Short mmCIF file of C-alpha atoms and ligand atoms in Angstrom, two decimals:
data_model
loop_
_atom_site.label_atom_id
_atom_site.label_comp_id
_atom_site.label_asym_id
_atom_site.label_seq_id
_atom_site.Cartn_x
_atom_site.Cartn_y
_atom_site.Cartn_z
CA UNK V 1 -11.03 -154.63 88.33
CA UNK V 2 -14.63 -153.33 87.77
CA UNK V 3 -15.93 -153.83 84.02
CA UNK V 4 -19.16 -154.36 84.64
CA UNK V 5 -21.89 -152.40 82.95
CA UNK V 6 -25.96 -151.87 83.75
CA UNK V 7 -28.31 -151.05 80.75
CA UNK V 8 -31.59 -150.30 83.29
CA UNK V 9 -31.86 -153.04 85.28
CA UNK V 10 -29.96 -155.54 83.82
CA UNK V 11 -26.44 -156.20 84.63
CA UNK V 12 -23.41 -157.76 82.40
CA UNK V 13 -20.04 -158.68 83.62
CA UNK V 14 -18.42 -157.11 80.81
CA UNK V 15 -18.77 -154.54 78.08
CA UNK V 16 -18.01 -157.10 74.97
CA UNK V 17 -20.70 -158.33 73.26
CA UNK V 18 -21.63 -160.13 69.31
CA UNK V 19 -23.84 -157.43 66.64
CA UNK V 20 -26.70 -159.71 65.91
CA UNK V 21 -26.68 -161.58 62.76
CA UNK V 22 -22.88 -162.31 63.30
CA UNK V 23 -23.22 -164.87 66.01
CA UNK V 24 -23.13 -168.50 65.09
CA UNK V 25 -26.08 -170.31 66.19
CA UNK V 26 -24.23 -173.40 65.53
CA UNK V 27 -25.60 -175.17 69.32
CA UNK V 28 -22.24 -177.38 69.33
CA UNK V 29 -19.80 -174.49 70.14
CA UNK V 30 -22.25 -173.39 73.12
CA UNK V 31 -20.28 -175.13 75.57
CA UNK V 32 -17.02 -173.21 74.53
CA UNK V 33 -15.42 -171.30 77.09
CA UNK V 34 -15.00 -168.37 74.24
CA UNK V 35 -18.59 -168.28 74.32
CA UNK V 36 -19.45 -168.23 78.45
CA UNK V 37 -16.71 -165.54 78.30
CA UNK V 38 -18.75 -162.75 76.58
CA UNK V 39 -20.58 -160.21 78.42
CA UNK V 40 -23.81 -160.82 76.14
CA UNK V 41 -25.16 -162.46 73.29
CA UNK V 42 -27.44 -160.59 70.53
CA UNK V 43 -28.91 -163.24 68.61
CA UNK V 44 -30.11 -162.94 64.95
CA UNK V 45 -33.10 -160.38 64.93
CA UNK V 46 -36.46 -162.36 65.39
CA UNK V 47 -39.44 -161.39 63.09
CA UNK V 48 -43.48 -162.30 63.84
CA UNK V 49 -43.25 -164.63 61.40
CA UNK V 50 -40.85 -166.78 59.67
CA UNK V 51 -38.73 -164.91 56.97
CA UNK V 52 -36.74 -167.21 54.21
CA UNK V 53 -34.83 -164.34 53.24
CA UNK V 54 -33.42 -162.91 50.46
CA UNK V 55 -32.29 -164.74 46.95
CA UNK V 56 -28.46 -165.13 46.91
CA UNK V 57 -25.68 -163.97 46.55
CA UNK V 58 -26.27 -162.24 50.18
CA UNK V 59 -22.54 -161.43 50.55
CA UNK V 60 -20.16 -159.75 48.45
CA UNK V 61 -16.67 -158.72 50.29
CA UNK V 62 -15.78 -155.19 49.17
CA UNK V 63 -12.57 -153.32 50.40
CA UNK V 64 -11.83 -153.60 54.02
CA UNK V 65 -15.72 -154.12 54.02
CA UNK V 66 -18.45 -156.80 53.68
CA UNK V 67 -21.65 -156.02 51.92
CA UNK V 68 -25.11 -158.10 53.09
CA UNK V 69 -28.67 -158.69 52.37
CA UNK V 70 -29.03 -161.86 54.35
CA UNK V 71 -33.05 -160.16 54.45
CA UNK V 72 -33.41 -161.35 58.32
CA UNK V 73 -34.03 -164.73 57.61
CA UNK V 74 -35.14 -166.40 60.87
CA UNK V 75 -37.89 -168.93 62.11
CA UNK V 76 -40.25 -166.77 63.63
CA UNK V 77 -40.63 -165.58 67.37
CA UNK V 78 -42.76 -168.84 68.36
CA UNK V 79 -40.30 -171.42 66.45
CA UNK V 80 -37.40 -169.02 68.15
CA UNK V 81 -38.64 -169.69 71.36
CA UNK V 82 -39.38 -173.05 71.16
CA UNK V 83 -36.00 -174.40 69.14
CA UNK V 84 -33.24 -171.56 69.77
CA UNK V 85 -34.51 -170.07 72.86
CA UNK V 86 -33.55 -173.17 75.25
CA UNK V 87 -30.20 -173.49 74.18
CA UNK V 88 -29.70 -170.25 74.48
CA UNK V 89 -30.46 -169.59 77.62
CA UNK V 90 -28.14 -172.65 78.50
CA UNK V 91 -24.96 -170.87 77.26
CA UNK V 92 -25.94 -168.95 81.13
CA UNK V 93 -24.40 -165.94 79.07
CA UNK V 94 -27.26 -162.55 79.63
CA UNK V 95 -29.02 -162.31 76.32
CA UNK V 96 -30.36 -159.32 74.18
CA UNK V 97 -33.41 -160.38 71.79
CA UNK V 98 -33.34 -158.51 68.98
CA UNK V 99 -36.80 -158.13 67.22
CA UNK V 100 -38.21 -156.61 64.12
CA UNK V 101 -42.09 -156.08 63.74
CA UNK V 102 -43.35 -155.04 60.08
CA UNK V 103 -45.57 -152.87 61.96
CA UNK V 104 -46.28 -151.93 65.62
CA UNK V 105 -49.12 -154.99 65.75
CA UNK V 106 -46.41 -157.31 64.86
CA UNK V 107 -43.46 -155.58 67.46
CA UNK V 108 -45.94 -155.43 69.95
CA UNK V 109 -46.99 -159.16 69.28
CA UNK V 110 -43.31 -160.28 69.48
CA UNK V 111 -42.72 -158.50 72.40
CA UNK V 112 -45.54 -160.66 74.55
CA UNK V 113 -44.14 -163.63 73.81
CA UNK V 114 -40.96 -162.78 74.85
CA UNK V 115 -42.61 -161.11 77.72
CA UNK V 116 -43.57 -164.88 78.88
CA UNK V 117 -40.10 -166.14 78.89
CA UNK V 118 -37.68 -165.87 81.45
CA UNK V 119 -33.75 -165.79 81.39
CA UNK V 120 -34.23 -162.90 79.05
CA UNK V 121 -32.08 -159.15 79.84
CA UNK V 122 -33.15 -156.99 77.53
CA UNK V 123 -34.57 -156.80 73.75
CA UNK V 124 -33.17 -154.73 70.88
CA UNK V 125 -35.75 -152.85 68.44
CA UNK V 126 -33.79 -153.43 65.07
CA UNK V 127 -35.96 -149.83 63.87
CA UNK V 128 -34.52 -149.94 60.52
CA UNK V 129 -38.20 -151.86 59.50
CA UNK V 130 -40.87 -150.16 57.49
CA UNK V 131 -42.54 -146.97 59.19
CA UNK V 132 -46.52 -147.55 58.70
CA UNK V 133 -47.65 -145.27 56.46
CA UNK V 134 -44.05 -143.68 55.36
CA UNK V 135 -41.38 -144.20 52.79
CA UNK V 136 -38.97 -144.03 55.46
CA UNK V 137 -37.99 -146.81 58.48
CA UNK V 138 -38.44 -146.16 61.57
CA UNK V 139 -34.87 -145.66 62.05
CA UNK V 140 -35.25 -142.36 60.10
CA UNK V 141 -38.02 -140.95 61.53
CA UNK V 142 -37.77 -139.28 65.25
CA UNK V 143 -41.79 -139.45 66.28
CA UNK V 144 -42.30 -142.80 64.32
CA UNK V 145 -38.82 -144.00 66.67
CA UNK V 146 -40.28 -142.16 69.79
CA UNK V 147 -43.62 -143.81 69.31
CA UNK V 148 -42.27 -146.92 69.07
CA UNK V 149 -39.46 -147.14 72.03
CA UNK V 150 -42.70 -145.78 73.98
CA UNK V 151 -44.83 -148.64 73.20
CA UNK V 152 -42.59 -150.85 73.70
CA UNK V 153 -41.55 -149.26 76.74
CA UNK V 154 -44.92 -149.46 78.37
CA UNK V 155 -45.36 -153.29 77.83
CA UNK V 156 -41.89 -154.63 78.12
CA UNK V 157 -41.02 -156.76 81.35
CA UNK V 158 -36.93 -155.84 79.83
CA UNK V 159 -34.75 -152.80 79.33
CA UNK V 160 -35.49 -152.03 76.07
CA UNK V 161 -32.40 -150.99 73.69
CA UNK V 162 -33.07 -148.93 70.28
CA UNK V 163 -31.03 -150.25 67.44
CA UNK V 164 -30.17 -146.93 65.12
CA UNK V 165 -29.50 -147.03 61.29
CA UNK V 166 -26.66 -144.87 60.42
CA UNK V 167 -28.77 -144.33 57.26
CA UNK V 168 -30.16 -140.66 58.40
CA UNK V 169 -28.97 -137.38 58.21
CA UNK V 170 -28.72 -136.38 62.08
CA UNK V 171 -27.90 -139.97 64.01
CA UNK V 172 -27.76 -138.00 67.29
CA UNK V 173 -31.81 -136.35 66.66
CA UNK V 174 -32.96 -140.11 66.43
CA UNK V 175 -31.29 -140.96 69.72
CA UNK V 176 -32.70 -138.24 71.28
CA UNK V 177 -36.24 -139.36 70.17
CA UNK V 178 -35.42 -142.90 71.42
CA UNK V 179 -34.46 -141.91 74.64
CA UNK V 180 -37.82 -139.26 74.71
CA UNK V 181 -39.66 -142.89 74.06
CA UNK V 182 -38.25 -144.45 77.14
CA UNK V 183 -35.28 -146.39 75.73
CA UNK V 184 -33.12 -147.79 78.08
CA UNK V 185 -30.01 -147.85 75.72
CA UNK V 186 -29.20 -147.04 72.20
CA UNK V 187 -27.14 -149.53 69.73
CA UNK V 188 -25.35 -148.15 66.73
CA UNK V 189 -24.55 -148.40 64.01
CA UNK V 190 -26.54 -150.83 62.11
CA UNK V 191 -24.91 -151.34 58.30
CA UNK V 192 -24.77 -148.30 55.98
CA UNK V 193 -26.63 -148.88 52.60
CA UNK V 194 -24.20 -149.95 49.70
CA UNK V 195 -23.63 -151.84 46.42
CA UNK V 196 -21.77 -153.10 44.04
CA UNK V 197 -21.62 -153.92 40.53
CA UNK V 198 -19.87 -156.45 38.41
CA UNK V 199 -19.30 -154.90 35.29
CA UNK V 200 -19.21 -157.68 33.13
CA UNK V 201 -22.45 -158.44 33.70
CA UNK V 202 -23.92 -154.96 35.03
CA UNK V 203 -25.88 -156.50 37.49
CA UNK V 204 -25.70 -155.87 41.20
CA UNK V 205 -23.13 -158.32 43.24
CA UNK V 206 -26.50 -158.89 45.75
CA UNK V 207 -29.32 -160.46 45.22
CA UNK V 208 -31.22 -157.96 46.65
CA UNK V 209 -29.50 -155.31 44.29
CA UNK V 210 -28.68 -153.31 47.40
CA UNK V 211 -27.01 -154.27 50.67
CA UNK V 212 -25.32 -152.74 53.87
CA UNK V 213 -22.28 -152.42 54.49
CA UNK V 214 -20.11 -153.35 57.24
CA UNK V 215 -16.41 -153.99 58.69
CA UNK V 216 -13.34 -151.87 59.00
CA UNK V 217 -14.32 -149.67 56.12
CA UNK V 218 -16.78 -148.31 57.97
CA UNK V 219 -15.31 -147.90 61.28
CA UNK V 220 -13.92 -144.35 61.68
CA UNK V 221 -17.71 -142.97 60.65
CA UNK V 222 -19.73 -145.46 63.45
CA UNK V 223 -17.06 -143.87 65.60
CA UNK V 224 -17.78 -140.79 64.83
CA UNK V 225 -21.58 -141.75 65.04
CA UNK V 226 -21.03 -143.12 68.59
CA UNK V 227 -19.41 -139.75 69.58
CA UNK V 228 -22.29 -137.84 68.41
CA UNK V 229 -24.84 -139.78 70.22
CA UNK V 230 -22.82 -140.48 73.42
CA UNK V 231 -22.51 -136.24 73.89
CA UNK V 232 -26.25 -135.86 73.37
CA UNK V 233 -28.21 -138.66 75.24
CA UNK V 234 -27.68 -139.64 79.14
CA UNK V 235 -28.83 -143.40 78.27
CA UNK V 236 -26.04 -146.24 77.96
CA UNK V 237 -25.26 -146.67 74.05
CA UNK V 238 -23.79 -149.46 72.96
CA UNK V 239 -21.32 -149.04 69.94
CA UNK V 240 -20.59 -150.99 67.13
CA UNK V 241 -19.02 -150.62 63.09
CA UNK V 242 -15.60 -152.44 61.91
CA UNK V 243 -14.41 -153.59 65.72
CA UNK V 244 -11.95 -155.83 65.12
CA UNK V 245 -9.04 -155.64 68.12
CA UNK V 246 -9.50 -154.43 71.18
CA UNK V 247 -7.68 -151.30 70.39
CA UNK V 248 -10.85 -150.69 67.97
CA UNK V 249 -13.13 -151.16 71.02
CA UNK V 250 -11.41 -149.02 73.21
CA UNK V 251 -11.65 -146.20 70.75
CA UNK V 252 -15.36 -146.74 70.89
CA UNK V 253 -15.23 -146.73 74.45
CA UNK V 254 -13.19 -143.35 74.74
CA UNK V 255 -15.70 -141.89 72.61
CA UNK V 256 -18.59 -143.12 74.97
CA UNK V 257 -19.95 -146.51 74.38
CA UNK V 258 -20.56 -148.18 77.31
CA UNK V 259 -20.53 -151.78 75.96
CA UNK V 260 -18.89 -152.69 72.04
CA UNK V 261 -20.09 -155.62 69.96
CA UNK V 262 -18.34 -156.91 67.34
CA UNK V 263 -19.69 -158.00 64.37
CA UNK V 264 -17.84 -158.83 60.80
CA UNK V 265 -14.86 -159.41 62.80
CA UNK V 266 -16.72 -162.39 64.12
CA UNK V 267 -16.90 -164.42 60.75
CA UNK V 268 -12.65 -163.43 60.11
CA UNK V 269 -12.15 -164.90 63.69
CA UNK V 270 -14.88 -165.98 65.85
CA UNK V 271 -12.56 -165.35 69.18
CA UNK V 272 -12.82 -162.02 67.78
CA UNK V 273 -14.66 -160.95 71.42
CA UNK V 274 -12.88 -162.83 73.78
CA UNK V 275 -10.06 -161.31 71.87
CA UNK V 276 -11.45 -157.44 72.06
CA UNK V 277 -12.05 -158.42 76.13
CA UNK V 278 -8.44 -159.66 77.04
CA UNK V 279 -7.13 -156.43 75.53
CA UNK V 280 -9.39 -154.35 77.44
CA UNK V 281 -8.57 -155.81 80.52
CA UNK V 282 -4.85 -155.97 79.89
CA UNK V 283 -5.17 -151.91 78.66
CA UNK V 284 -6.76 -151.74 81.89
CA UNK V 285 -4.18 -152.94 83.78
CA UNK V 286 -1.10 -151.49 82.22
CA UNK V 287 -2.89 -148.73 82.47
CA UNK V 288 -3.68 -149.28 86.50
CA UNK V 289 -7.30 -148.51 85.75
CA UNK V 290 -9.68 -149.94 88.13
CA UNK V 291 -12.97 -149.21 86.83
CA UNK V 292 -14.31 -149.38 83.11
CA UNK V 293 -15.98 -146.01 83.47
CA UNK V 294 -12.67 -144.22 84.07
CA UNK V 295 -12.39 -144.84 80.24
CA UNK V 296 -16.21 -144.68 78.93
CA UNK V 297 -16.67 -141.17 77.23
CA UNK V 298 -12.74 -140.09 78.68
CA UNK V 299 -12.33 -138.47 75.27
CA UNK V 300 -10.41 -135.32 75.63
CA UNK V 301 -11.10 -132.50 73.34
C1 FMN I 401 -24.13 -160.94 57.78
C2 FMN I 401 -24.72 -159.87 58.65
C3 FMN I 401 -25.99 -160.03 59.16
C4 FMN I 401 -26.57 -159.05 59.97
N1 FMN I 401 -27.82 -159.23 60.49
C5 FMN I 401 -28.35 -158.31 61.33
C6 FMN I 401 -29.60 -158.52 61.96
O1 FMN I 401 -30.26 -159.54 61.77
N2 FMN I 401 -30.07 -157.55 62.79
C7 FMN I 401 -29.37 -156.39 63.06
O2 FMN I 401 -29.84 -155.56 63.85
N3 FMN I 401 -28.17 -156.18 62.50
C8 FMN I 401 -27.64 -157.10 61.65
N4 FMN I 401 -26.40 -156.90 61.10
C9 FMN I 401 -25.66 -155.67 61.43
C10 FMN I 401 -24.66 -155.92 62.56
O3 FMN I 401 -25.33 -156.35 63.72
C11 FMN I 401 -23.84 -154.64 62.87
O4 FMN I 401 -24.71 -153.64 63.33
C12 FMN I 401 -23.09 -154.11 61.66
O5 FMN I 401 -22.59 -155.18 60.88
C13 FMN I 401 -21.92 -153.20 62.03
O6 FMN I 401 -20.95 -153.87 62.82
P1 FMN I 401 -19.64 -154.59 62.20
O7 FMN I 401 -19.01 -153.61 61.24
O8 FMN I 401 -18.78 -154.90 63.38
O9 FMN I 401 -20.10 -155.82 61.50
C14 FMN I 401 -25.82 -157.86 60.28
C15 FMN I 401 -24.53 -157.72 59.76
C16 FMN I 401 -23.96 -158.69 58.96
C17 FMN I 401 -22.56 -158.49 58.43
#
């Protein structure tokens, strides 16, 4: 049985991977065969510099749904590389870097560090960050997103995969402008802006006052998302939005995701993955299907 997947020149023995943010970086449960199991590991998106984060609460569960503003808090890329980097890299599971720059200085900066390292497959551009000079992130705007894949593109010793907010009008014109930049994948969706309100109080449940949402609730629309892109770019995406079985997954697969990441699921049950890859390959074979591409983008119409 062939599930293997490429995303430019890096190879992964499977299509399941973990959304970042949603993968413990708890170093203890590293040496858990759940964890050598997955096909990838997206860690928490790095920033330039540290980032504390935003004031609590950060989570509010909604229906079928969780709503965040966890506000990327990370150590930095050079404390990343130093302290979570090693450990890592030890799990011997491929690993996307996702990064966030609050400008292209600060990408670009991120980007040669990481460039030094080896044991790295590709990096993720989380693009829903501030777009110099706009009210919009970058993740709405298809020259700002083509600009930046293509800088990234030129520099980058990695594939380089373009992280999509599902927070635009046309998700499919923003792929295209990633791939036009020289992405080597797209990843999608990212959460969809939300809130909610206690009414007691008539304050926001989140700290931040607004958050994104994520989890089942939002499923049937990043499917629908996925679709969209997969029919109008030739570059790998990778789908994600409310995976939780491995009957979710293969819907995203049908629909033309070439890998799936699961992401709430994770903090309801963190063998959510290995979980979503046993059911693949047992679809697979009650299915007698050989190869995972018979079933990428086998949606009939
Ligand atoms: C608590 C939490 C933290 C997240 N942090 C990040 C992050 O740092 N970078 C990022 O690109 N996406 C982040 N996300 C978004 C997820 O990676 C994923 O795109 C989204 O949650 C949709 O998938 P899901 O419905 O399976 O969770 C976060 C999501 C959650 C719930």
């Amino acid at each position: 049985m062939n599930i293997s997947i490429k995303i430019g020149s890096a190879t992964f023995k499977n299509p399941v991977t973990v959304s970042s943010g949603t993968f413990g970086h708890e170093e203890r449960y590293f040496n858990l065969e759940e964890v050598k199991r997955l096909g990838a590991i997206v860690p928490k998106t790095v920033t330039f510099n540290a980032q504390v984060g935003n004031p609590p609460p950060r989570i509010f569960e909604t229906p079928s749904g969780m709503l965040n503003a966890i506000g990327i808090e990370n150590p930095g890329i050079d404390n990343f590389i130093i302290k979570k980097l090693p450990a890592l890299k030890g799990i011997g599971v491929p690993l996307i870097i996702s990064v966030l720059g609050h400008n292209e200085e600060q990408f670009i900066g991120i980007l040669q560090k990481l460039n030094a390292q080896e044991g790295i497959a590709a990096v993720e551009l989380n693009l829903s960050c501030p777009n110099l000079n706009h009210k919009v992130l970058v993740a709405q705007d298809p020259e700002g997103t083509t600009r930046l894949v293509s800088k990234m593109k030129a520099i980058s010793k990695f594939p380089i995969i373009a992280k999509l907010s599902p927070n635009v009008t046309d998700i499919a014109e923003i792929a295209r402008a990633a791939q036009e930049g020289g992405a080597d994948a797209v990843s999608l969706v990212n959460t969809f802006a939300a809130m909610a309100i206690d009414i007691k109080t008539r304050k926001s449940r989140i700290g931040n006052f607004t958050g994104g949402l994520s989890g089942p609730a939002i499923r049937p629309i990043a499917l629908y998302m996925v679709q969209r892109v997969a029919s109008n770019v030739k570059i790998p995406v990778i789908g994600m939005g409310g995976i939780m079985t491995a009957s979710d997954a293969l819907e995203f697969l049908i629909a033309g995701a070439s890998m799936v990441a699961t992401g709430t699921a994770n903090f309801i049950n963190p063998r959510a993955p290995v979980d979503v890859l046993e059911g693949i390959e047992s679809f697979m074979k009650e299915n007698k299907i050989s190869d995972i591409r018979e079933i990428i983008g086998s949606l009939k119409k």
